[in-house]
């Protein structure tokens, strides 16, 4: 939600370096990463950490429940927004991006894996971590939509790996966590949730026998 509320100027301020790196890689096959002998065709993950204010884990009822309730009936929500009543979005907590990190890198040639973590701006764990491959950002409505969709996919992966069916708003396909993508490729109990073109047989792999 904090990302979707960003202006174009704010988006460029926080994520312009990430967008540039991904577009150069995707469109021109150009990479600038701190690993020798890395090839643009290798697996390269561009990471960026995000800190929010206030603390999203210190919310009652839990933020996930509030979000799911908000999107559970989009027609009613739209009617409320267009009507004379208060905007239901005002009931959701108002989060802002406090800080973001520089780009961190993961590289794998299929046999080995190497990572570089850059200095962090804050002395606490980040609230979210983008883990992006070199995809075509222009397929999305905006950079904000692209980043928010990726984070939704990460929430999906967290539920899947706990053996719990994700809430309906998170039953979507697309690239989420990198390690989750690897598991979905290698372990037959998982569908390939990271691939939008692959049919999903179950959103609860733990129930499949």
PDB file of C-alpha atoms in Angstrom:
ATOM      1  CA  UNK A   1       0.000   0.000   0.000  1.00  0.00           C
ATOM      2  CA  UNK A   2       2.864   2.360   0.784  1.00  0.00           C
ATOM      3  CA  UNK A   3       4.325   1.735  -2.687  1.00  0.00           C
ATOM      4  CA  UNK A   4       1.026   2.190  -4.526  1.00  0.00           C
ATOM      5  CA  UNK A   5       0.609   5.605  -2.873  1.00  0.00           C
ATOM      6  CA  UNK A   6       3.953   6.881  -4.164  1.00  0.00           C
ATOM      7  CA  UNK A   7       4.122   9.654  -6.740  1.00  0.00           C
ATOM      8  CA  UNK A   8       6.277   9.220  -9.839  1.00  0.00           C
ATOM      9  CA  UNK A   9       8.932  11.467  -8.299  1.00  0.00           C
ATOM     10  CA  UNK A  10       8.957   9.459  -5.057  1.00  0.00           C
ATOM     11  CA  UNK A  11       9.076   6.183  -6.968  1.00  0.00           C
ATOM     12  CA  UNK A  12      12.118   7.364  -8.899  1.00  0.00           C
ATOM     13  CA  UNK A  13      13.767   8.556  -5.677  1.00  0.00           C
ATOM     14  CA  UNK A  14      13.400   5.212  -3.913  1.00  0.00           C
ATOM     15  CA  UNK A  15      13.533   2.737  -6.792  1.00  0.00           C
ATOM     16  CA  UNK A  16      15.025   4.529  -9.807  1.00  0.00           C
ATOM     17  CA  UNK A  17      18.343   2.682  -9.519  1.00  0.00           C
ATOM     18  CA  UNK A  18      16.544  -0.665  -9.372  1.00  0.00           C
ATOM     19  CA  UNK A  19      14.390   0.121 -12.380  1.00  0.00           C
ATOM     20  CA  UNK A  20      17.421   1.240 -14.399  1.00  0.00           C
ATOM     21  CA  UNK A  21      19.400  -1.929 -13.577  1.00  0.00           C
ATOM     22  CA  UNK A  22      16.492  -4.207 -14.500  1.00  0.00           C
ATOM     23  CA  UNK A  23      15.700  -2.382 -17.726  1.00  0.00           C
ATOM     24  CA  UNK A  24      19.326  -2.330 -18.873  1.00  0.00           C
ATOM     25  CA  UNK A  25      19.562  -6.060 -18.205  1.00  0.00           C
ATOM     26  CA  UNK A  26      16.233  -6.941 -19.815  1.00  0.00           C
ATOM     27  CA  UNK A  27      16.345  -4.633 -22.820  1.00  0.00           C
ATOM     28  CA  UNK A  28      20.051  -4.534 -23.640  1.00  0.00           C
ATOM     29  CA  UNK A  29      21.646  -7.519 -21.896  1.00  0.00           C
ATOM     30  CA  UNK A  30      23.844  -5.112 -19.915  1.00  0.00           C
ATOM     31  CA  UNK A  31      24.750  -5.955 -16.318  1.00  0.00           C
ATOM     32  CA  UNK A  32      26.808  -4.090 -13.742  1.00  0.00           C
ATOM     33  CA  UNK A  33      27.168  -6.496 -10.837  1.00  0.00           C
ATOM     34  CA  UNK A  34      30.120  -7.166  -8.486  1.00  0.00           C
ATOM     35  CA  UNK A  35      30.873 -10.711  -9.652  1.00  0.00           C
ATOM     36  CA  UNK A  36      33.530 -11.774 -12.123  1.00  0.00           C
ATOM     37  CA  UNK A  37      32.513 -13.890 -15.120  1.00  0.00           C
ATOM     38  CA  UNK A  38      28.790 -13.247 -14.555  1.00  0.00           C
ATOM     39  CA  UNK A  39      26.757 -13.621 -17.737  1.00  0.00           C
ATOM     40  CA  UNK A  40      23.483 -11.775 -18.441  1.00  0.00           C
ATOM     41  CA  UNK A  41      21.886 -15.170 -19.132  1.00  0.00           C
ATOM     42  CA  UNK A  42      22.731 -16.408 -15.632  1.00  0.00           C
ATOM     43  CA  UNK A  43      20.293 -16.087 -12.746  1.00  0.00           C
ATOM     44  CA  UNK A  44      20.727 -12.572 -11.383  1.00  0.00           C
ATOM     45  CA  UNK A  45      18.484 -11.282  -8.607  1.00  0.00           C
ATOM     46  CA  UNK A  46      18.331  -7.585  -7.780  1.00  0.00           C
ATOM     47  CA  UNK A  47      17.399  -7.009  -4.143  1.00  0.00           C
ATOM     48  CA  UNK A  48      16.366  -3.865  -2.303  1.00  0.00           C
ATOM     49  CA  UNK A  49      15.260  -3.624   1.319  1.00  0.00           C
ATOM     50  CA  UNK A  50      12.388  -1.411   2.465  1.00  0.00           C
ATOM     51  CA  UNK A  51      11.644   0.056   5.904  1.00  0.00           C
ATOM     52  CA  UNK A  52       8.190   1.407   6.774  1.00  0.00           C
ATOM     53  CA  UNK A  53       6.862   3.858   9.324  1.00  0.00           C
ATOM     54  CA  UNK A  54       4.991   3.037  11.521  1.00  0.00           C
ATOM     55  CA  UNK A  55       5.854  -0.585  12.335  1.00  0.00           C
ATOM     56  CA  UNK A  56       3.468  -2.742  10.232  1.00  0.00           C
ATOM     57  CA  UNK A  57       3.693  -5.653  12.678  1.00  0.00           C
ATOM     58  CA  UNK A  58       2.325  -3.546  15.541  1.00  0.00           C
ATOM     59  CA  UNK A  59      -1.256  -3.263  14.281  1.00  0.00           C
ATOM     60  CA  UNK A  60      -4.544  -4.525  15.733  1.00  0.00           C
ATOM     61  CA  UNK A  61      -6.352  -6.205  14.151  1.00  0.00           C
ATOM     62  CA  UNK A  62      -3.445  -7.605  12.089  1.00  0.00           C
ATOM     63  CA  UNK A  63      -2.780  -5.673   8.903  1.00  0.00           C
ATOM     64  CA  UNK A  64      -3.311  -8.782   6.775  1.00  0.00           C
ATOM     65  CA  UNK A  65      -6.856  -9.155   8.128  1.00  0.00           C
ATOM     66  CA  UNK A  66      -7.602  -5.493   7.487  1.00  0.00           C
ATOM     67  CA  UNK A  67      -6.293  -5.711   3.928  1.00  0.00           C
ATOM     68  CA  UNK A  68      -8.257  -8.885   3.126  1.00  0.00           C
ATOM     69  CA  UNK A  69     -11.451  -7.360   4.508  1.00  0.00           C
ATOM     70  CA  UNK A  70     -10.915  -4.229   2.444  1.00  0.00           C
ATOM     71  CA  UNK A  71     -10.552  -6.107  -0.866  1.00  0.00           C
ATOM     72  CA  UNK A  72     -13.064  -8.902  -0.162  1.00  0.00           C
ATOM     73  CA  UNK A  73     -15.972  -7.097  -1.862  1.00  0.00           C
ATOM     74  CA  UNK A  74     -14.598  -4.678  -4.467  1.00  0.00           C
ATOM     75  CA  UNK A  75     -18.021  -3.701  -5.857  1.00  0.00           C
ATOM     76  CA  UNK A  76     -19.293  -2.580  -2.467  1.00  0.00           C
ATOM     77  CA  UNK A  77     -15.999  -0.839  -1.819  1.00  0.00           C
ATOM     78  CA  UNK A  78     -16.221   1.041  -5.128  1.00  0.00           C
ATOM     79  CA  UNK A  79     -19.820   2.030  -4.385  1.00  0.00           C
ATOM     80  CA  UNK A  80     -18.759   3.390  -1.016  1.00  0.00           C
ATOM     81  CA  UNK A  81     -15.896   5.342  -2.555  1.00  0.00           C
ATOM     82  CA  UNK A  82     -18.160   6.897  -5.188  1.00  0.00           C
ATOM     83  CA  UNK A  83     -20.985   7.590  -2.697  1.00  0.00           C
ATOM     84  CA  UNK A  84     -21.378  10.259  -0.076  1.00  0.00           C
ATOM     85  CA  UNK A  85     -19.974   8.174   2.780  1.00  0.00           C
ATOM     86  CA  UNK A  86     -16.389   8.184   4.037  1.00  0.00           C
ATOM     87  CA  UNK A  87     -13.738   6.583   1.854  1.00  0.00           C
ATOM     88  CA  UNK A  88     -13.159   3.079   3.321  1.00  0.00           C
ATOM     89  CA  UNK A  89      -9.481   3.387   2.469  1.00  0.00           C
ATOM     90  CA  UNK A  90      -9.216   5.918   5.285  1.00  0.00           C
ATOM     91  CA  UNK A  91      -9.743   3.090   7.793  1.00  0.00           C
ATOM     92  CA  UNK A  92      -6.502   1.405   6.732  1.00  0.00           C
ATOM     93  CA  UNK A  93      -3.263   2.415   8.473  1.00  0.00           C
ATOM     94  CA  UNK A  94      -1.274   5.100   6.688  1.00  0.00           C
ATOM     95  CA  UNK A  95       2.228   3.782   5.988  1.00  0.00           C
ATOM     96  CA  UNK A  96       5.147   5.641   4.523  1.00  0.00           C
ATOM     97  CA  UNK A  97       8.528   4.448   3.303  1.00  0.00           C
ATOM     98  CA  UNK A  98      11.098   5.421   5.914  1.00  0.00           C
ATOM     99  CA  UNK A  99      14.182   4.204   4.030  1.00  0.00           C
ATOM    100  CA  UNK A 100      15.412   1.868   1.315  1.00  0.00           C
ATOM    101  CA  UNK A 101      18.765   0.173   0.853  1.00  0.00           C
ATOM    102  CA  UNK A 102      21.129   0.227  -2.081  1.00  0.00           C
ATOM    103  CA  UNK A 103      20.799  -2.716  -4.465  1.00  0.00           C
ATOM    104  CA  UNK A 104      22.005  -6.084  -3.162  1.00  0.00           C
ATOM    105  CA  UNK A 105      22.860  -8.853  -5.615  1.00  0.00           C
ATOM    106  CA  UNK A 106      22.494 -12.612  -5.975  1.00  0.00           C
ATOM    107  CA  UNK A 107      24.130 -14.464  -8.857  1.00  0.00           C
ATOM    108  CA  UNK A 108      23.946 -18.127  -9.815  1.00  0.00           C
ATOM    109  CA  UNK A 109      25.272 -19.908 -12.877  1.00  0.00           C
ATOM    110  CA  UNK A 110      23.377 -23.099 -12.016  1.00  0.00           C
ATOM    111  CA  UNK A 111      26.332 -24.637 -10.164  1.00  0.00           C
ATOM    112  CA  UNK A 112      27.381 -21.988  -7.655  1.00  0.00           C
ATOM    113  CA  UNK A 113      25.691 -19.121  -5.857  1.00  0.00           C
ATOM    114  CA  UNK A 114      27.178 -15.840  -4.675  1.00  0.00           C
ATOM    115  CA  UNK A 115      25.673 -12.817  -2.948  1.00  0.00           C
ATOM    116  CA  UNK A 116      26.679  -9.271  -2.119  1.00  0.00           C
ATOM    117  CA  UNK A 117      24.986  -7.323   0.656  1.00  0.00           C
ATOM    118  CA  UNK A 118      25.605  -3.599   0.781  1.00  0.00           C
ATOM    119  CA  UNK A 119      25.500  -1.346   3.814  1.00  0.00           C
ATOM    120  CA  UNK A 120      22.054  -0.857   5.354  1.00  0.00           C
ATOM    121  CA  UNK A 121      20.703   2.628   6.161  1.00  0.00           C
ATOM    122  CA  UNK A 122      18.937   1.577   9.392  1.00  0.00           C
ATOM    123  CA  UNK A 123      20.036  -0.607  12.288  1.00  0.00           C
ATOM    124  CA  UNK A 124      17.043  -2.964  12.266  1.00  0.00           C
ATOM    125  CA  UNK A 125      15.611  -5.671  10.058  1.00  0.00           C
ATOM    126  CA  UNK A 126      13.814  -4.387   6.946  1.00  0.00           C
ATOM    127  CA  UNK A 127      10.044  -4.719   6.687  1.00  0.00           C
ATOM    128  CA  UNK A 128      10.207  -6.027   3.106  1.00  0.00           C
ATOM    129  CA  UNK A 129      12.795  -7.149   0.585  1.00  0.00           C
ATOM    130  CA  UNK A 130      12.338  -6.914  -3.163  1.00  0.00           C
ATOM    131  CA  UNK A 131      13.914  -9.811  -5.082  1.00  0.00           C
ATOM    132  CA  UNK A 132      13.574  -9.088  -8.770  1.00  0.00           C
ATOM    133  CA  UNK A 133      14.756 -10.693 -11.963  1.00  0.00           C
ATOM    134  CA  UNK A 134      15.281  -8.811 -15.222  1.00  0.00           C
ATOM    135  CA  UNK A 135      11.690  -8.759 -16.452  1.00  0.00           C
ATOM    136  CA  UNK A 136       9.831  -6.329 -18.709  1.00  0.00           C
ATOM    137  CA  UNK A 137       8.499  -3.689 -16.338  1.00  0.00           C
ATOM    138  CA  UNK A 138       6.514  -2.083 -19.170  1.00  0.00           C
ATOM    139  CA  UNK A 139       4.095  -5.030 -19.095  1.00  0.00           C
ATOM    140  CA  UNK A 140       2.663  -3.495 -15.910  1.00  0.00           C
ATOM    141  CA  UNK A 141       0.562  -0.360 -15.557  1.00  0.00           C
ATOM    142  CA  UNK A 142       3.302   1.367 -13.575  1.00  0.00           C
ATOM    143  CA  UNK A 143       6.464   0.717 -11.606  1.00  0.00           C
ATOM    144  CA  UNK A 144       4.371   0.971  -8.438  1.00  0.00           C
ATOM    145  CA  UNK A 145       2.032  -1.779  -9.681  1.00  0.00           C
ATOM    146  CA  UNK A 146       5.003  -3.943 -10.643  1.00  0.00           C
ATOM    147  CA  UNK A 147       6.622  -3.660  -7.206  1.00  0.00           C
ATOM    148  CA  UNK A 148       3.366  -4.092  -5.287  1.00  0.00           C
ATOM    149  CA  UNK A 149       2.456  -7.191  -7.325  1.00  0.00           C
ATOM    150  CA  UNK A 150       5.837  -8.710  -6.539  1.00  0.00           C
ATOM    151  CA  UNK A 151       5.309  -8.176  -2.803  1.00  0.00           C
ATOM    152  CA  UNK A 152       1.825  -9.734  -3.010  1.00  0.00           C
ATOM    153  CA  UNK A 153       3.460 -12.791  -4.600  1.00  0.00           C
ATOM    154  CA  UNK A 154       5.916 -12.933  -1.703  1.00  0.00           C
ATOM    155  CA  UNK A 155       3.037 -13.041   0.791  1.00  0.00           C
ATOM    156  CA  UNK A 156       1.572 -15.907  -1.235  1.00  0.00           C
ATOM    157  CA  UNK A 157       4.878 -17.798  -1.037  1.00  0.00           C
ATOM    158  CA  UNK A 158       5.007 -17.389   2.740  1.00  0.00           C
ATOM    159  CA  UNK A 159       1.601 -19.041   3.128  1.00  0.00           C
ATOM    160  CA  UNK A 160       2.398 -21.789   0.611  1.00  0.00           C
ATOM    161  CA  UNK A 161       5.599 -22.763   2.426  1.00  0.00           C
ATOM    162  CA  UNK A 162       3.771 -22.883   5.755  1.00  0.00           C
ATOM    163  CA  UNK A 163       1.375 -25.391   4.185  1.00  0.00           C
ATOM    164  CA  UNK A 164      -1.486 -22.903   4.505  1.00  0.00           C
ATOM    165  CA  UNK A 165      -3.783 -21.803   1.697  1.00  0.00           C
ATOM    166  CA  UNK A 166      -3.196 -18.084   1.028  1.00  0.00           C
ATOM    167  CA  UNK A 167      -6.140 -15.742   1.584  1.00  0.00           C
ATOM    168  CA  UNK A 168      -8.030 -15.157  -1.663  1.00  0.00           C
ATOM    169  CA  UNK A 169      -6.444 -11.743  -2.437  1.00  0.00           C
ATOM    170  CA  UNK A 170      -3.048 -13.498  -2.489  1.00  0.00           C
ATOM    171  CA  UNK A 171      -4.060 -16.407  -4.723  1.00  0.00           C
ATOM    172  CA  UNK A 172      -2.226 -14.894  -7.654  1.00  0.00           C
ATOM    173  CA  UNK A 173       0.654 -16.027  -9.838  1.00  0.00           C
ATOM    174  CA  UNK A 174       3.920 -14.278 -10.592  1.00  0.00           C
ATOM    175  CA  UNK A 175       7.464 -13.899  -9.311  1.00  0.00           C
ATOM    176  CA  UNK A 176       7.753 -13.781  -5.529  1.00  0.00           C
ATOM    177  CA  UNK A 177      10.616 -14.919  -3.310  1.00  0.00           C
ATOM    178  CA  UNK A 178      13.626 -16.287  -5.186  1.00  0.00           C
ATOM    179  CA  UNK A 179      14.178 -19.300  -2.917  1.00  0.00           C
ATOM    180  CA  UNK A 180      10.461 -20.094  -3.179  1.00  0.00           C
ATOM    181  CA  UNK A 181      10.733 -20.082  -6.962  1.00  0.00           C
ATOM    182  CA  UNK A 182      13.590 -22.595  -6.763  1.00  0.00           C
ATOM    183  CA  UNK A 183      11.523 -24.866  -4.508  1.00  0.00           C
ATOM    184  CA  UNK A 184       8.573 -24.646  -6.882  1.00  0.00           C
ATOM    185  CA  UNK A 185      10.857 -25.704  -9.736  1.00  0.00           C
ATOM    186  CA  UNK A 186      12.442 -28.635  -7.903  1.00  0.00           C
ATOM    187  CA  UNK A 187       9.779 -30.019  -5.567  1.00  0.00           C
ATOM    188  CA  UNK A 188       6.809 -31.821  -7.188  1.00  0.00           C
ATOM    189  CA  UNK A 189       4.486 -30.997  -4.267  1.00  0.00           C
ATOM    190  CA  UNK A 190       4.386 -27.375  -5.441  1.00  0.00           C
ATOM    191  CA  UNK A 191       2.740 -25.895  -8.491  1.00  0.00           C
ATOM    192  CA  UNK A 192       4.750 -23.283 -10.351  1.00  0.00           C
ATOM    193  CA  UNK A 193       3.091 -20.327  -8.713  1.00  0.00           C
ATOM    194  CA  UNK A 194       5.843 -18.057 -10.016  1.00  0.00           C
ATOM    195  CA  UNK A 195       4.706 -18.669 -13.606  1.00  0.00           C
ATOM    196  CA  UNK A 196       1.545 -16.831 -14.606  1.00  0.00           C
ATOM    197  CA  UNK A 197       1.015 -19.154 -17.581  1.00  0.00           C
ATOM    198  CA  UNK A 198       1.010 -22.429 -15.567  1.00  0.00           C
ATOM    199  CA  UNK A 199      -2.344 -23.743 -14.248  1.00  0.00           C
ATOM    200  CA  UNK A 200      -2.649 -24.030 -10.463  1.00  0.00           C
ATOM    201  CA  UNK A 201      -3.993 -27.376  -9.209  1.00  0.00           C
ATOM    202  CA  UNK A 202      -4.011 -26.419  -5.522  1.00  0.00           C
ATOM    203  CA  UNK A 203      -3.361 -23.375  -3.360  1.00  0.00           C
ATOM    204  CA  UNK A 204      -2.717 -25.713  -0.436  1.00  0.00           C
ATOM    205  CA  UNK A 205       0.112 -28.128  -1.326  1.00  0.00           C
ATOM    206  CA  UNK A 206      -0.049 -29.629   2.158  1.00  0.00           C
ATOM    207  CA  UNK A 207      -3.480 -31.057   1.349  1.00  0.00           C
ATOM    208  CA  UNK A 208      -2.345 -32.851  -1.818  1.00  0.00           C
ATOM    209  CA  UNK A 209      -1.684 -36.597  -1.381  1.00  0.00           C
TER     210      UNK A 209
END
